[in-house]
């Protein structure tokens, strides 16, 4: 009950956060909470040891006292762009929904989410490295595994992953396609899930969902955006600009039927992210 209340408070706080933060605070914290409930005891203990070096990160406005804090730290530090701007491209890898999936063409110099998951996984696994380095790697792995499961962090239609598409959420105006999937729809999906998403999953559930590699997870997000999300938003079609500069309509509405149809998709992506993160942390730490 205490954890659920904390997650709800984080969701309310996220309503005032900057846009385009994948899953928003509530979603990212939920992914971390699922992972922590499903890692091995030895992994949980080693996470706790790494978290003791929180102050060494030098980010007093963005503390990391728990794995849930770690899940939102890479978005929190965006408030200090002068220091952390180089990490901005690490949060996404937008494959064109109107083209072929080509993971190598959208990751210049390793500045993309799949490359950074792998880079930070390797740092986290290496016990010869300083604790602070490994803590930072733990933080980035936790956050980026969440990011890669948000469909609009893996797909694009000349619209910056939906950020340029103005959208109403039901009768609520003034949003964009990306922010709807980051926040309001995610909050509704998590809070309405039955059974609750934050729980210990059984062996069959883990076997079914703890699959794939970061490239596989990105491809899944791209396919969801191409086959479900964009068609839902644009009346059954995928918006493909003939001139290459985004000629598709720039304003859409998500009515209640589309919202209802989207909730199971969001719930599944949050579950998959949490359980896959648990597997990655076990492999790196246990």
Coordinates of C-alpha atoms in Angstrom, one line a residue:
X1 CA 0.0 0.0 0.0
X2 CA 2.8 2.4 0.9
X3 CA 4.6 1.7 -2.4
X4 CA 1.4 2.2 -4.4
X5 CA 0.8 5.5 -2.6
X6 CA 4.3 6.6 -3.4
X7 CA 3.8 5.7 -7.1
X8 CA 0.5 7.7 -7.2
X9 CA 2.2 10.8 -5.7
X10 CA 5.0 10.4 -8.3
X11 CA 2.3 10.4 -11.0
X12 CA 0.7 13.5 -9.7
X13 CA 4.1 15.2 -9.6
X14 CA 4.7 14.1 -13.1
X15 CA 1.8 16.1 -14.3
X16 CA 3.9 19.2 -13.9
X17 CA 7.1 17.7 -15.4
X18 CA 8.6 18.6 -18.7
X19 CA 7.0 16.9 -21.8
X20 CA 8.4 14.0 -23.7
X21 CA 9.8 12.1 -20.8
X22 CA 9.1 8.5 -21.8
X23 CA 6.4 6.9 -19.5
X24 CA 6.6 10.0 -17.2
X25 CA 7.7 9.6 -13.6
X26 CA 4.8 7.2 -12.7
X27 CA 5.6 4.8 -15.6
X28 CA 9.4 4.8 -15.0
X29 CA 9.0 4.2 -11.3
X30 CA 6.5 1.4 -12.0
X31 CA 9.0 -0.3 -14.3
X32 CA 11.7 -0.1 -11.6
X33 CA 9.3 -1.4 -8.9
X34 CA 8.3 -4.4 -11.0
X35 CA 12.0 -5.1 -11.6
X36 CA 12.9 -4.9 -7.9
X37 CA 10.1 -7.2 -7.0
X38 CA 11.3 -9.8 -9.4
X39 CA 15.1 -9.8 -9.1
X40 CA 17.0 -12.4 -7.1
X41 CA 17.8 -11.5 -3.4
X42 CA 21.5 -11.2 -4.2
X43 CA 20.8 -8.7 -7.0
X44 CA 18.6 -6.7 -4.7
X45 CA 21.4 -6.6 -2.1
X46 CA 24.0 -5.5 -4.6
X47 CA 21.7 -2.7 -5.9
X48 CA 21.4 -1.5 -2.3
X49 CA 25.2 -1.4 -2.0
X50 CA 25.6 0.7 -5.2
X51 CA 22.9 3.1 -4.1
X52 CA 25.0 4.0 -1.0
X53 CA 27.2 6.1 -3.4
X54 CA 24.3 8.4 -4.4
X55 CA 26.0 11.6 -3.1
X56 CA 29.0 10.9 -5.3
X57 CA 26.9 11.5 -8.4
X58 CA 27.0 15.2 -7.6
X59 CA 23.4 15.8 -8.3
X60 CA 21.8 17.0 -5.0
X61 CA 18.6 18.1 -6.8
X62 CA 18.3 14.6 -8.3
X63 CA 18.9 12.2 -5.5
X64 CA 19.0 8.4 -6.0
X65 CA 17.9 6.7 -2.8
X66 CA 16.1 3.8 -4.5
X67 CA 15.8 2.0 -7.8
X68 CA 12.6 4.0 -8.4
X69 CA 14.6 7.2 -8.0
X70 CA 17.2 5.8 -10.4
X71 CA 14.4 5.3 -13.0
X72 CA 13.7 9.0 -13.2
X73 CA 17.2 10.4 -12.6
X74 CA 18.1 10.7 -16.3
X75 CA 15.0 12.9 -16.9
X76 CA 15.6 14.9 -13.7
X77 CA 19.1 15.9 -14.8
X78 CA 17.7 17.4 -17.9
X79 CA 17.3 20.5 -15.7
X80 CA 21.1 21.0 -16.0
X81 CA 21.5 20.9 -19.8
X82 CA 24.9 22.6 -19.6
X83 CA 26.2 19.5 -17.8
X84 CA 24.1 16.6 -19.2
X85 CA 23.0 17.6 -22.7
X86 CA 25.2 15.0 -24.3
X87 CA 22.9 12.3 -22.8
X88 CA 19.7 13.5 -24.6
X89 CA 20.1 11.4 -27.8
X90 CA 20.5 8.3 -25.6
X91 CA 16.8 8.2 -24.7
X92 CA 15.3 7.1 -28.1
X93 CA 16.0 5.7 -31.5
X94 CA 13.3 6.7 -33.8
X95 CA 12.8 4.3 -36.7
X96 CA 10.6 5.7 -39.5
X97 CA 7.2 4.0 -39.6
X98 CA 7.1 4.7 -43.3
X99 CA 10.4 3.0 -44.1
X100 CA 12.3 -0.2 -43.3
X101 CA 13.6 -1.0 -39.8
X102 CA 17.3 -0.3 -40.0
X103 CA 18.8 -0.1 -36.5
X104 CA 22.3 0.8 -37.7
X105 CA 21.3 3.9 -39.6
X106 CA 19.8 5.6 -36.6
X107 CA 22.6 5.3 -34.1
X108 CA 25.5 7.6 -35.0
X109 CA 28.5 7.1 -32.7
X110 CA 26.5 5.0 -30.2
X111 CA 24.2 7.9 -29.4
X112 CA 20.9 5.9 -29.2
X113 CA 19.0 3.9 -26.7
X114 CA 20.0 0.4 -27.8
X115 CA 23.7 1.2 -27.8
X116 CA 23.5 2.9 -24.4
X117 CA 21.7 0.0 -22.8
X118 CA 24.5 -2.3 -24.0
X119 CA 27.3 0.1 -23.0
X120 CA 25.9 0.7 -19.5
X121 CA 25.1 -3.0 -19.0
X122 CA 28.8 -3.8 -19.6
X123 CA 29.9 -1.1 -17.2
X124 CA 27.5 -2.3 -14.5
X125 CA 28.7 -5.9 -14.9
X126 CA 32.4 -4.9 -14.6
X127 CA 33.2 -5.2 -10.8
X128 CA 36.7 -3.7 -11.4
X129 CA 35.2 -0.3 -12.1
X130 CA 34.6 2.3 -9.4
X131 CA 31.2 2.1 -7.6
X132 CA 30.1 5.5 -8.7
X133 CA 30.6 4.6 -12.4
X134 CA 28.6 1.4 -11.9
X135 CA 25.9 3.3 -10.0
X136 CA 25.5 5.7 -12.9
X137 CA 25.4 2.7 -15.3
X138 CA 22.7 1.1 -13.1
X139 CA 20.7 4.3 -13.3
X140 CA 20.9 4.6 -17.1
X141 CA 20.1 0.9 -17.7
X142 CA 17.0 1.2 -15.4
X143 CA 15.8 4.3 -17.3
X144 CA 16.6 3.3 -20.8
X145 CA 15.0 -0.1 -20.6
X146 CA 11.9 1.8 -19.7
X147 CA 12.4 4.2 -22.6
X148 CA 12.9 1.6 -25.3
X149 CA 9.5 0.1 -24.5
X150 CA 7.6 3.3 -25.1
X151 CA 6.5 3.0 -28.8
X152 CA 7.2 6.6 -29.6
X153 CA 10.8 6.3 -28.4
X154 CA 11.3 3.8 -31.2
X155 CA 9.3 5.2 -34.1
X156 CA 8.7 8.4 -36.0
X157 CA 6.7 9.9 -38.9
X158 CA 8.7 13.1 -39.5
X159 CA 7.1 14.3 -36.2
X160 CA 9.8 13.8 -33.5
X161 CA 8.2 10.7 -32.2
X162 CA 4.7 12.3 -32.1
X163 CA 5.9 15.5 -30.3
X164 CA 4.8 17.6 -33.3
X165 CA 1.3 16.1 -33.5
X166 CA -1.1 18.2 -31.4
X167 CA -3.6 16.0 -29.7
X168 CA -6.6 16.0 -27.4
X169 CA -7.0 13.2 -24.8
X170 CA -10.7 12.7 -25.0
X171 CA -12.1 16.1 -24.2
X172 CA -8.8 17.4 -22.7
X173 CA -7.0 19.6 -25.3
X174 CA -3.5 21.0 -25.4
X175 CA -1.4 17.8 -25.5
X176 CA 0.7 16.1 -28.1
X177 CA 0.7 12.5 -29.3
X178 CA 3.9 11.7 -27.5
X179 CA 2.9 13.3 -24.1
X180 CA -0.4 11.3 -24.1
X181 CA 1.5 8.1 -24.2
X182 CA 4.1 9.3 -21.7
X183 CA 1.7 10.5 -19.0
X184 CA -2.1 10.5 -18.9
X185 CA -2.7 7.2 -20.7
X186 CA 0.2 5.5 -18.9
X187 CA -1.2 6.6 -15.5
X188 CA -4.6 5.3 -16.3
X189 CA -3.2 2.0 -17.6
X190 CA -1.2 1.4 -14.5
X191 CA -3.8 2.5 -12.0
X192 CA -6.5 0.4 -13.7
X193 CA -4.5 -2.8 -14.2
X194 CA -5.9 -5.9 -12.6
X195 CA -4.0 -7.6 -11.1
X196 CA -1.7 -4.8 -10.2
X197 CA 1.4 -4.5 -12.3
X198 CA 3.8 -4.2 -9.4
X199 CA 3.9 -7.7 -8.0
X200 CA 6.0 -10.9 -8.1
X201 CA 5.3 -12.6 -11.4
X202 CA 5.2 -16.4 -11.6
X203 CA 7.7 -18.4 -13.6
X204 CA 5.4 -18.8 -16.6
X205 CA 4.8 -15.0 -16.9
X206 CA 8.6 -14.4 -16.6
X207 CA 9.3 -17.0 -19.3
X208 CA 6.8 -15.4 -21.6
X209 CA 7.9 -11.8 -21.1
X210 CA 11.6 -11.9 -20.2
X211 CA 12.6 -12.3 -23.8
X212 CA 14.7 -10.7 -26.5
X213 CA 17.5 -8.2 -26.8
X214 CA 17.4 -4.3 -26.9
X215 CA 17.2 -4.5 -30.7
X216 CA 14.2 -6.8 -30.4
X217 CA 12.6 -4.5 -27.9
X218 CA 13.1 -1.5 -30.2
X219 CA 11.6 -3.4 -33.1
X220 CA 8.6 -4.3 -31.0
X221 CA 8.0 -0.6 -30.2
X222 CA 8.4 0.4 -33.8
X223 CA 5.9 -2.3 -34.9
X224 CA 3.4 -1.1 -32.3
X225 CA 3.7 2.4 -33.4
X226 CA 3.4 1.5 -37.1
X227 CA 0.6 -1.1 -36.8
X228 CA -1.4 0.3 -33.9
X229 CA -0.5 3.7 -32.5
X230 CA -0.3 5.8 -35.6
X231 CA -3.3 4.1 -37.3
X232 CA -5.4 4.7 -34.1
X233 CA -4.4 8.4 -34.1
X234 CA -4.9 9.0 -37.8
X235 CA -8.1 7.1 -38.5
X236 CA -6.8 3.8 -39.6
X237 CA -3.8 4.9 -41.7
X238 CA -0.1 5.4 -41.2
X239 CA 0.7 9.0 -42.0
X240 CA 3.5 9.0 -44.6
X241 CA 4.7 12.4 -45.9
X242 CA 5.4 12.4 -49.6
X243 CA 7.7 15.4 -49.4
X244 CA 9.7 14.0 -46.5
X245 CA 9.0 17.0 -44.2
X246 CA 5.8 15.8 -42.4
X247 CA 2.9 16.7 -44.6
X248 CA 0.4 14.6 -42.6
X249 CA -2.3 16.3 -40.5
X250 CA -0.8 17.8 -37.3
X251 CA -3.9 17.6 -35.0
X252 CA -5.6 14.4 -33.8
X253 CA -8.0 13.4 -31.1
X254 CA -7.9 10.2 -28.9
X255 CA -11.5 9.4 -28.2
X256 CA -12.5 7.1 -25.4
X257 CA -12.7 3.9 -27.6
X258 CA -9.1 4.5 -28.8
X259 CA -8.0 5.2 -25.2
X260 CA -9.6 1.9 -24.0
X261 CA -8.0 0.0 -26.9
X262 CA -4.6 1.4 -25.9
X263 CA -4.6 0.5 -22.2
X264 CA -3.7 -3.2 -22.6
X265 CA -0.8 -2.2 -25.0
X266 CA 0.6 0.2 -22.4
X267 CA 0.2 -2.3 -19.6
X268 CA 2.0 -5.0 -21.5
X269 CA 4.9 -2.7 -22.4
X270 CA 5.3 -1.6 -18.7
X271 CA 5.3 -5.3 -17.6
X272 CA 7.7 -6.3 -20.3
X273 CA 10.1 -3.5 -19.4
X274 CA 10.0 -4.3 -15.7
X275 CA 10.6 -8.0 -16.1
X276 CA 13.2 -7.6 -18.8
X277 CA 15.0 -5.1 -16.6
X278 CA 14.9 -7.6 -13.8
X279 CA 16.5 -10.2 -16.0
X280 CA 19.2 -7.8 -17.1
X281 CA 20.0 -6.8 -13.5
X282 CA 20.2 -10.4 -12.4
X283 CA 22.6 -11.2 -15.3
X284 CA 24.8 -8.2 -14.4
X285 CA 24.8 -8.4 -10.6
X286 CA 23.7 -11.8 -9.3

